[in-house]
Coordinates of C-alpha atoms and ligand atoms in Angstrom, one line a residue:
M934 CA 16.7 15.3 8.8
S935 CA 16.8 13.3 12.2
T936 CA 18.6 9.8 12.5
R937 CA 15.2 8.2 12.2
L938 CA 15.0 8.3 8.1
F939 CA 12.5 5.4 7.3
G940 CA 9.0 6.1 7.9
T941 CA 6.1 3.6 7.6
N942 CA 7.0 2.8 4.1
G943 CA 10.5 3.8 3.0
I944 CA 12.1 7.3 3.1
R945 CA 9.9 10.3 1.9
G946 CA 10.5 13.9 1.5
V947 CA 10.1 17.0 -0.7
V948 CA 12.4 17.1 -3.4
N949 CA 15.4 19.6 -2.9
K950 CA 14.1 20.3 0.6
E951 CA 14.6 17.1 2.5
L952 CA 15.6 15.1 -0.7
T953 CA 18.6 17.2 -1.7
P954 CA 21.4 15.8 -4.1
Q955 CA 23.7 15.7 -1.2
F956 CA 21.3 13.7 1.2
L957 CA 20.7 11.4 -1.8
L958 CA 24.2 10.7 -2.4
D959 CA 24.9 10.2 1.4
I960 CA 22.1 7.8 1.9
G961 CA 22.9 6.0 -1.6
M962 CA 26.4 5.3 0.0
A963 CA 24.9 4.1 3.2
I964 CA 22.7 1.7 1.3
G965 CA 25.6 0.8 -1.1
T966 CA 27.6 0.0 2.1
H967 CA 25.1 -2.1 3.4
F968 CA 24.6 -4.1 0.3
N969 CA 28.3 -4.5 0.2
G970 CA 29.0 -4.7 -3.6
G971 CA 25.9 -6.8 -4.6
S972 CA 24.0 -6.6 -7.5
I973 CA 21.1 -4.1 -7.2
L974 CA 18.0 -3.7 -9.3
V975 CA 17.0 0.0 -9.5
A976 CA 13.7 1.6 -10.6
C977 CA 11.7 4.9 -10.3
D978 CA 8.1 5.7 -10.9
A979 CA 7.0 8.6 -13.3
R980 CA 7.6 11.7 -10.9
T981 CA 9.2 14.8 -12.3
S982 CA 12.3 14.5 -9.8
S983 CA 12.8 10.6 -10.8
Q984 CA 15.7 11.1 -12.8
M985 CA 17.4 13.6 -10.6
V986 CA 16.8 11.3 -7.6
K987 CA 17.9 8.1 -9.6
S988 CA 21.2 9.6 -10.7
A989 CA 22.4 10.4 -7.2
I990 CA 21.4 7.2 -5.9
V991 CA 23.0 5.1 -8.8
S992 CA 26.3 7.2 -8.6
S993 CA 26.3 6.3 -4.8
L994 CA 25.8 2.7 -5.4
L995 CA 28.4 2.3 -8.1
A996 CA 30.9 4.2 -6.1
S997 CA 30.4 1.6 -3.0
G998 CA 31.2 -1.2 -5.5
C999 CA 27.6 -2.5 -6.2
S1000 CA 26.6 -3.2 -9.7
V1001 CA 23.5 -1.5 -10.7
H1002 CA 20.6 -2.8 -13.0
D1003 CA 18.2 -0.1 -14.1
A1004 CA 14.9 -1.1 -14.7
G1005 CA 13.5 2.2 -15.9
T1006 CA 10.2 3.4 -15.1
I1007 CA 8.0 0.6 -13.6
P1008 CA 5.5 -0.2 -10.9
T1009 CA 6.9 -1.0 -7.4
P1010 CA 5.5 -4.6 -7.6
S1011 CA 7.3 -4.9 -10.8
L1012 CA 10.6 -4.2 -9.2
Q1013 CA 10.0 -6.3 -6.4
Y1014 CA 8.8 -9.4 -8.4
A1015 CA 12.2 -9.1 -10.8
V1016 CA 14.5 -8.7 -7.7
K1017 CA 12.9 -12.0 -6.4
I1018 CA 12.8 -14.0 -9.6
R1019 CA 16.1 -12.8 -11.2
G1020 CA 18.1 -13.3 -7.9
F1021 CA 19.2 -9.7 -7.4
N1022 CA 21.0 -9.0 -4.0
G1023 CA 18.5 -6.4 -3.5
G1024 CA 16.3 -3.6 -5.1
I1025 CA 15.8 0.2 -4.7
M1026 CA 12.5 1.6 -5.7
L1027 CA 12.4 5.4 -6.1
T1028 CA 9.0 6.6 -5.4
A1029 CA 6.9 8.7 -3.2
S1030 CA 3.8 6.4 -3.8
H1031 CA 0.6 8.0 -3.1
N1032 CA 2.3 11.3 -2.0
P1033 CA 1.7 14.6 -3.7
A1034 CA 3.7 15.6 -6.6
P1035 CA 6.4 17.8 -4.7
F1036 CA 7.5 14.4 -2.8
N1037 CA 9.9 11.5 -3.8
G1038 CA 11.2 8.5 -1.8
I1039 CA 13.2 5.4 -1.4
K1040 CA 12.2 2.1 -0.8
V1041 CA 15.1 -0.5 0.0
I1042 CA 14.1 -4.1 -1.1
G1043 CA 15.8 -7.4 0.2
S1044 CA 16.7 -10.3 -2.0
D1045 CA 13.3 -11.8 -1.4
G1046 CA 11.6 -8.9 -3.1
V1047 CA 10.2 -7.6 0.2
E1048 CA 10.9 -4.2 1.8
V1049 CA 14.0 -4.7 4.2
E1050 CA 13.0 -5.3 8.0
R1051 CA 13.2 -2.6 10.6
K1052 CA 16.5 -3.5 12.0
T1053 CA 18.1 -3.4 8.4
E1054 CA 16.7 0.1 8.1
E1055 CA 18.2 0.8 11.8
G1056 CA 21.6 -0.4 10.4
I1057 CA 21.4 1.8 7.3
E1058 CA 20.5 4.9 9.3
Q1059 CA 23.3 4.3 11.6
L1060 CA 25.8 4.2 8.7
Y1061 CA 24.4 7.3 7.4
A1062 CA 24.7 8.9 11.0
K1063 CA 28.0 7.9 11.4
R1064 CA 29.1 8.4 7.7
K1065 CA 30.5 5.1 7.6
F1066 CA 30.8 4.7 3.8
T1067 CA 32.7 2.1 2.0
L1068 CA 34.0 3.9 -1.1
K1069 CA 35.7 1.6 -3.4
P1070 CA 39.1 2.2 -5.4
W1071 CA 38.9 3.5 -9.0
N1072 CA 39.4 -0.4 -10.2
Q1073 CA 36.4 -1.7 -8.1
V1074 CA 33.5 0.7 -8.8
G1075 CA 30.4 -0.8 -9.8
E1076 CA 29.2 -1.0 -13.6
E1077 CA 25.8 -0.2 -14.8
Y1078 CA 23.6 -2.3 -16.9
Q1079 CA 20.0 -1.9 -18.4
F1080 CA 17.3 -4.3 -17.4
T1081 CA 14.4 -4.3 -19.7
E1082 CA 12.3 -7.3 -18.8
A1083 CA 10.6 -6.2 -15.6
L1084 CA 7.0 -5.6 -16.8
E1085 CA 7.2 -8.6 -19.0
L1086 CA 8.1 -10.8 -16.1
H1087 CA 5.6 -9.3 -13.8
K1088 CA 2.8 -9.9 -16.2
K1089 CA 3.9 -13.5 -16.7
G1090 CA 4.2 -13.8 -13.0
V1091 CA 0.6 -12.5 -12.4
L1092 CA -0.8 -14.8 -15.2
R1093 CA 0.7 -17.8 -13.2
H1094 CA -2.1 -17.3 -10.6
I1095 CA -5.3 -16.6 -13.0
D1096 CA -7.4 -18.8 -14.8
P1097 CA -7.8 -16.9 -18.0
K1098 CA -10.7 -18.9 -19.6
P1099 CA -13.5 -17.7 -17.4
I1100 CA -12.3 -14.1 -17.7
A1101 CA -12.2 -14.2 -21.4
R1102 CA -15.7 -15.7 -21.6
A1103 CA -17.1 -13.1 -19.5
K1104 CA -15.9 -10.3 -21.9
L1105 CA -15.7 -7.9 -18.9
K1106 CA -15.7 -4.1 -20.0
V1107 CA -13.2 -2.2 -17.7
M1108 CA -12.2 1.4 -17.2
I1109 CA -8.5 2.0 -15.6
D1110 CA -7.8 5.1 -14.1
S1111 CA -3.8 4.9 -13.4
G1112 CA -3.9 8.4 -12.1
N1113 CA -0.9 9.3 -14.6
G1114 CA 1.2 6.8 -12.7
V1115 CA 3.0 3.8 -13.7
G1116 CA 0.1 1.5 -13.5
S1117 CA -0.6 2.6 -16.9
L1118 CA 2.5 0.7 -18.2
I1119 CA 1.2 -2.8 -17.2
T1120 CA -2.5 -3.1 -16.3
P1121 CA -4.2 -2.1 -19.3
Y1122 CA -2.2 -4.3 -21.3
L1123 CA -2.5 -7.2 -19.2
L1124 CA -6.2 -6.8 -19.1
R1125 CA -6.5 -6.5 -22.8
D1126 CA -4.4 -9.9 -23.0
L1127 CA -7.1 -11.3 -20.6
G1128 CA -9.6 -10.5 -23.3
C1129 CA -11.1 -7.8 -21.4
Q1130 CA -12.5 -4.6 -23.4
V1131 CA -10.2 -2.0 -21.8
Y1132 CA -10.6 1.8 -21.4
T1133 CA -8.2 4.1 -19.8
M1134 CA -8.2 7.6 -18.4
N1135 CA -5.2 9.5 -16.7
S1136 CA -3.2 7.0 -18.4
H1137 CA -0.1 9.2 -19.6
L1138 CA 2.6 9.3 -17.3
D1139 CA 2.9 13.0 -15.8
G1140 CA 4.6 13.6 -12.6
T1141 CA 2.5 16.7 -12.0
F1142 CA -0.5 14.4 -11.7
P1143 CA -3.0 16.4 -13.7
G1144 CA -5.9 14.0 -13.5
R1145 CA -6.2 13.4 -9.7
Q1146 CA -4.0 13.1 -6.8
P1147 CA -1.9 9.9 -6.8
E1148 CA -3.7 8.7 -3.6
P1149 CA -6.8 6.8 -5.0
T1150 CA -9.1 7.6 -2.3
P1151 CA -13.0 6.8 -3.2
E1152 CA -13.4 10.6 -2.6
A1153 CA -10.9 11.5 -5.3
L1154 CA -12.5 9.0 -8.0
T1155 CA -15.5 11.0 -9.0
G1156 CA -13.9 11.1 -12.6
L1157 CA -13.5 7.3 -12.7
S1158 CA -16.9 6.9 -11.3
K1159 CA -18.5 9.1 -14.2
A1160 CA -16.6 7.4 -16.8
V1161 CA -17.6 4.0 -15.6
K1162 CA -21.2 5.0 -16.1
A1163 CA -20.6 6.8 -19.3
V1164 CA -18.9 3.5 -21.1
G1165 CA -21.4 1.2 -19.3
A1166 CA -18.1 -0.7 -17.7
D1167 CA -18.6 -3.6 -15.4
L1168 CA -15.6 -2.3 -13.2
G1169 CA -13.4 0.7 -12.6
I1170 CA -10.0 0.3 -11.4
A1171 CA -7.8 2.9 -9.9
H1172 CA -4.1 2.7 -8.8
D1173 CA -1.9 5.0 -6.7
G1174 CA 1.2 6.6 -8.1
D1175 CA 3.3 3.3 -8.0
A1176 CA 0.6 0.9 -8.7
D1177 CA 0.9 -1.1 -5.5
R1178 CA -2.5 -0.3 -4.5
C1179 CA -5.7 -0.9 -6.2
I1180 CA -9.2 0.7 -5.6
F1181 CA -12.4 -0.5 -7.4
V1182 CA -15.6 1.4 -8.6
D1183 CA -18.7 -1.0 -9.3
E1184 CA -20.9 -0.8 -12.5
M1185 CA -23.0 2.0 -10.8
G1186 CA -20.0 4.1 -10.3
E1187 CA -19.8 3.6 -6.5
A1188 CA -16.1 3.6 -5.2
Y1189 CA -15.2 1.4 -2.3
Y1190 CA -12.9 1.6 0.5
G1191 CA -10.0 -1.1 0.1
D1192 CA -11.3 -3.1 2.9
K1193 CA -14.4 -3.9 1.0
S1194 CA -12.7 -5.4 -1.9
F1195 CA -10.3 -7.0 0.3
A1196 CA -13.1 -8.6 2.1
L1197 CA -14.6 -9.8 -1.2
I1198 CA -11.0 -11.3 -2.1
A1199 CA -10.8 -13.0 1.2
D1200 CA -14.1 -14.5 0.8
W1201 CA -13.1 -15.8 -2.6
F1202 CA -9.8 -17.1 -1.2
L1203 CA -11.3 -18.8 1.8
T1204 CA -14.0 -20.3 -0.3
H1205 CA -11.1 -22.2 -2.3
H1206 CA -8.9 -22.6 0.8
P1207 CA -11.1 -23.0 3.8
G1208 CA -9.6 -22.6 7.1
E1209 CA -6.6 -20.6 6.2
K1210 CA -5.3 -17.7 7.9
I1211 CA -5.5 -14.0 6.6
V1212 CA -3.6 -11.2 7.7
A1213 CA -5.2 -7.7 8.2
T1214 CA -4.1 -4.5 9.6
F1215 CA -5.8 -3.1 12.5
N1216 CA -7.6 -0.5 10.9
C1217 CA -9.7 -3.0 8.5
S1218 CA -13.4 -3.6 8.6
K1219 CA -15.0 -6.2 10.9
A1220 CA -16.2 -7.8 7.8
I1221 CA -12.8 -9.6 7.5
P1222 CA -13.0 -11.7 10.7
D1223 CA -16.7 -12.1 10.0
I1224 CA -15.8 -13.8 6.3
A1225 CA -13.0 -15.8 8.0
A1226 CA -15.5 -17.1 10.6
R1227 CA -17.8 -18.1 7.8
H1228 CA -15.3 -20.3 6.2
G1229 CA -13.5 -21.7 9.5
G1230 CA -10.5 -19.3 8.8
S1231 CA -8.9 -16.8 11.3
V1232 CA -7.5 -13.2 10.9
I1233 CA -4.0 -12.2 12.2
W1234 CA -4.3 -8.5 13.1
T1235 CA -1.1 -6.4 12.5
K1236 CA -0.1 -2.8 12.9
V1237 CA -0.9 -0.6 10.0
G1238 CA 2.0 -0.6 7.3
A1239 CA 2.8 -2.7 4.3
I1240 CA 6.0 -3.9 5.5
T1241 CA 4.5 -5.3 8.6
V1242 CA 2.0 -7.4 6.6
S1243 CA 4.4 -8.7 4.4
R1244 CA 6.7 -9.7 7.2
T1245 CA 3.9 -11.3 9.1
I1246 CA 3.1 -13.1 6.0
L1247 CA 6.3 -14.5 5.7
E1248 CA 6.6 -15.3 9.6
T1249 CA 3.3 -17.2 9.6
G1250 CA 3.0 -18.5 6.3
A1251 CA -0.4 -16.9 5.6
K1252 CA -1.3 -16.5 1.6
L1253 CA -3.5 -13.5 1.7
G1254 CA -3.1 -10.2 3.6
G1255 CA -4.9 -6.5 3.0
E1256 CA -5.0 -3.2 4.2
E1257 CA -7.9 -0.6 4.3
N1258 CA -6.3 1.6 1.7
G1259 CA -6.4 -0.9 -1.3
G1260 CA -3.3 -3.0 -0.4
V1261 CA -3.7 -6.7 -1.1
F1262 CA -0.8 -9.1 -0.7
Y1263 CA -1.4 -12.3 -2.6
A1264 CA 1.5 -14.5 -1.2
P1265 CA 1.3 -17.3 -3.9
H1266 CA 2.6 -14.6 -6.3
Q1267 CA 4.5 -12.4 -4.0
P1268 CA 4.1 -11.5 -0.5
V1269 CA 3.8 -7.7 -1.1
R1270 CA 0.8 -5.6 -2.2
D1271 CA 0.6 -5.4 -5.9
G1272 CA -2.2 -3.6 -7.7
T1273 CA -2.2 -5.6 -10.8
M1274 CA -2.3 -8.9 -9.3
T1275 CA -5.3 -7.3 -7.1
A1276 CA -7.0 -6.2 -10.2
C1277 CA -6.7 -9.7 -11.9
L1278 CA -8.0 -11.2 -8.7
M1279 CA -11.2 -9.1 -8.8
L1280 CA -11.7 -10.1 -12.5
Q1281 CA -11.2 -13.7 -11.5
I1282 CA -14.1 -13.0 -8.9
L1283 CA -16.3 -11.2 -11.1
A1284 CA -16.0 -13.7 -13.9
E1285 CA -16.4 -16.8 -11.6
R1286 CA -19.6 -15.5 -9.9
G1287 CA -21.1 -13.9 -12.9
E1288 CA -22.8 -11.2 -11.1
P1289 CA -22.1 -7.4 -10.8
L1290 CA -19.8 -6.0 -8.2
S1291 CA -22.6 -4.1 -6.4
T1292 CA -24.4 -7.1 -5.9
L1293 CA -21.2 -9.0 -4.6
I1294 CA -20.4 -6.1 -2.3
E1295 CA -24.0 -6.1 -1.1
E1296 CA -23.6 -9.8 0.1
L1297 CA -20.6 -8.9 2.4
P1298 CA -21.3 -8.5 6.1
K1299 CA -22.7 -5.1 6.2
Y1300 CA -20.8 -2.3 8.2
Y1301 CA -21.3 1.5 7.6
V1302 CA -17.9 3.2 7.9
H1303 CA -16.9 6.8 8.6
K1304 CA -13.3 8.5 8.8
G1305 CA -11.8 11.6 9.8
R1306 CA -8.6 13.4 11.1
V1307 CA -7.4 15.7 13.8
P1308 CA -4.3 17.5 13.6
C1309 CA -1.9 16.7 16.5
E1310 CA 1.8 17.6 16.9
N1311 CA 4.1 14.4 16.8
T1312 CA 5.5 15.5 20.1
L1313 CA 2.1 15.3 21.8
K1314 CA 0.9 12.2 20.2
E1315 CA 2.0 9.8 23.1
K1316 CA 0.8 11.9 25.9
V1317 CA -2.7 12.2 24.2
L1318 CA -2.8 8.4 23.8
T1319 CA -2.2 8.0 27.6
R1320 CA -4.8 10.7 28.5
L1321 CA -7.3 9.1 26.2
L1322 CA -6.6 5.6 27.5
K1323 CA -7.5 6.8 31.3
Q1324 CA -10.7 8.3 29.9
T1325 CA -12.0 4.8 28.3
K1326 CA -11.1 2.7 31.1
N1327 CA -14.8 1.3 31.3
L1328 CA -15.2 0.4 27.7
K1329 CA -13.6 -2.5 25.9
I1330 CA -10.4 -1.6 24.2
E1331 CA -7.6 -2.8 22.1
T1332 CA -4.3 -1.2 21.7
L1333 CA -2.2 -2.9 18.9
D1334 CA -1.9 0.3 17.1
G1335 CA -3.3 3.6 18.5
V1336 CA -6.4 2.7 20.4
K1337 CA -9.5 0.8 19.2
I1338 CA -12.8 1.5 21.5
W1339 CA -15.6 -0.9 21.3
P1340 CA -18.7 1.3 22.7
A1341 CA -21.0 -1.7 21.6
E1342 CA -20.5 -5.2 20.1
D1343 CA -21.3 -4.0 16.7
S1344 CA -19.6 -0.6 16.6
W1345 CA -15.7 0.5 17.2
I1346 CA -13.7 3.6 16.7
L1347 CA -9.9 3.4 16.2
L1348 CA -7.9 6.4 16.9
R1349 CA -4.4 6.1 15.6
P1350 CA -1.4 8.5 15.5
S1351 CA 0.0 8.7 12.0
G1352 CA 3.3 7.4 11.4
T1353 CA 4.0 10.0 8.5
E1354 CA 2.0 13.2 9.2
P1355 CA 1.3 15.4 12.5
V1356 CA -2.4 14.0 12.8
Y1357 CA -4.5 11.2 14.5
R1358 CA -6.5 9.3 12.1
L1359 CA -9.9 8.1 13.1
Y1360 CA -11.9 5.2 11.6
A1361 CA -15.2 4.1 12.9
E1362 CA -17.5 1.4 11.8
S1363 CA -20.8 0.2 12.9
T1364 CA -23.7 -1.8 11.7
Q1365 CA -26.1 1.3 12.2
P1366 CA -25.9 3.7 9.5
K1367 CA -25.4 6.8 11.5
K1368 CA -23.5 5.5 14.5
A1369 CA -20.0 5.4 12.7
E1370 CA -20.5 9.3 12.0
Q1371 CA -21.6 9.8 15.6
L1372 CA -18.5 8.2 16.8
V1373 CA -16.0 10.3 14.8
S1374 CA -17.6 13.5 15.7
E1375 CA -17.8 12.4 19.4
Y1376 CA -14.2 11.4 19.6
R1377 CA -12.9 14.2 17.2
D1378 CA -14.3 16.4 20.0
K1379 CA -12.5 14.5 22.8
L1380 CA -9.2 14.4 21.2
N1381 CA -9.3 18.1 20.5
E1382 CA -10.2 18.8 24.0
I1383 CA -7.3 16.6 25.0
I1384 CA -4.6 18.1 22.7
R1385 CA -5.8 21.7 23.8
S1386 CA -5.2 20.8 27.5
Q1387 CA -1.7 19.4 26.8
S1388 CA -0.5 22.1 24.5
Ligands
MG2118 MG1 2.1 2.7 -3.4

């Protein structure tokens, strides 16, 4: 591994390839040295490697004099909430989120419950690179405790921001697909307590992810779509592996990209709080600024990445943020993405408005979306972007993250080098049905041509 260990969202790697016991011990000692004897809450998701990864990290933290509170197997937002509410010095979530089964990962959480800033990550990377580890003498090694209240705390925390009466009256029928991940430990129970009729699928914890891939892309949710229709549910809910994201399926079985549901939540939020700021990642739909404008609000655009959204929320005092992938940040609860909170906000909206989800989505500003990906070596990404910018001189462009090109007022395409994989991601949107697809195909060809000429 190079010195740069943290990606867009923590450290990720394949178990016993990048994430060997030796690496985990070393990075654990670097993190423990950073926390300098604090009280750290540690948890994992339900991957096959969770116990192996956790044992190594816990050992390192104890050796560096931290006391470790083991919260067991829980969602990432449950850990984050407990860190903040119970006043821990920090938290470590062992998860590879939506990555495939062979992966695991490490998210380092600050005392505010939010993933640590980039400069803290760099500090940890330097401690790791220089092997500057603090190992305490035998009589100052940390102690380990069990922490069993994270799920209960999280449920209570979410309920503080929900009006349960209209939800109970609406008697909503809900199908939940946790994708064999840890969302099954909280969302079905909370929704049952709110008076929903709850059905579940892929609800047993299984780190081989037999039900579907851990990333809840609309394309991966055909099982949920069928199940929603089979039981006549009002709503389908899908989480990723660590349940910080939430994707929705309407009563007709149609699965939506996350920025559609985010647009609906933004509309609801701004109806109650007109004029507020909303934080959105650069690949989100134009529906978000359209909706903000309807309510006299504004949008703060950020680079793609959950940490950037959280940190922007903290810096600007915004109360709502969202991503295109199903991440919603409801800051009155906590300024991090939280799949269970997002599910409850959607129930609140359905109950308040009394209309089916398909109708509510239909009423949003109408944009057609198409996405694609082009393989590109990491070393070429920068050069390719420079070349592309030269070719698009005459068009309106924005370069907050990759390049967003506007061939017309109602159509855009974003070409963004992925922070985690050797690919360019393409997102296009238009008010015209075929235009987004055409844009992806046109720019896929352009990118491929540039890549060929560079390699
Ligand atoms: Mg996740």
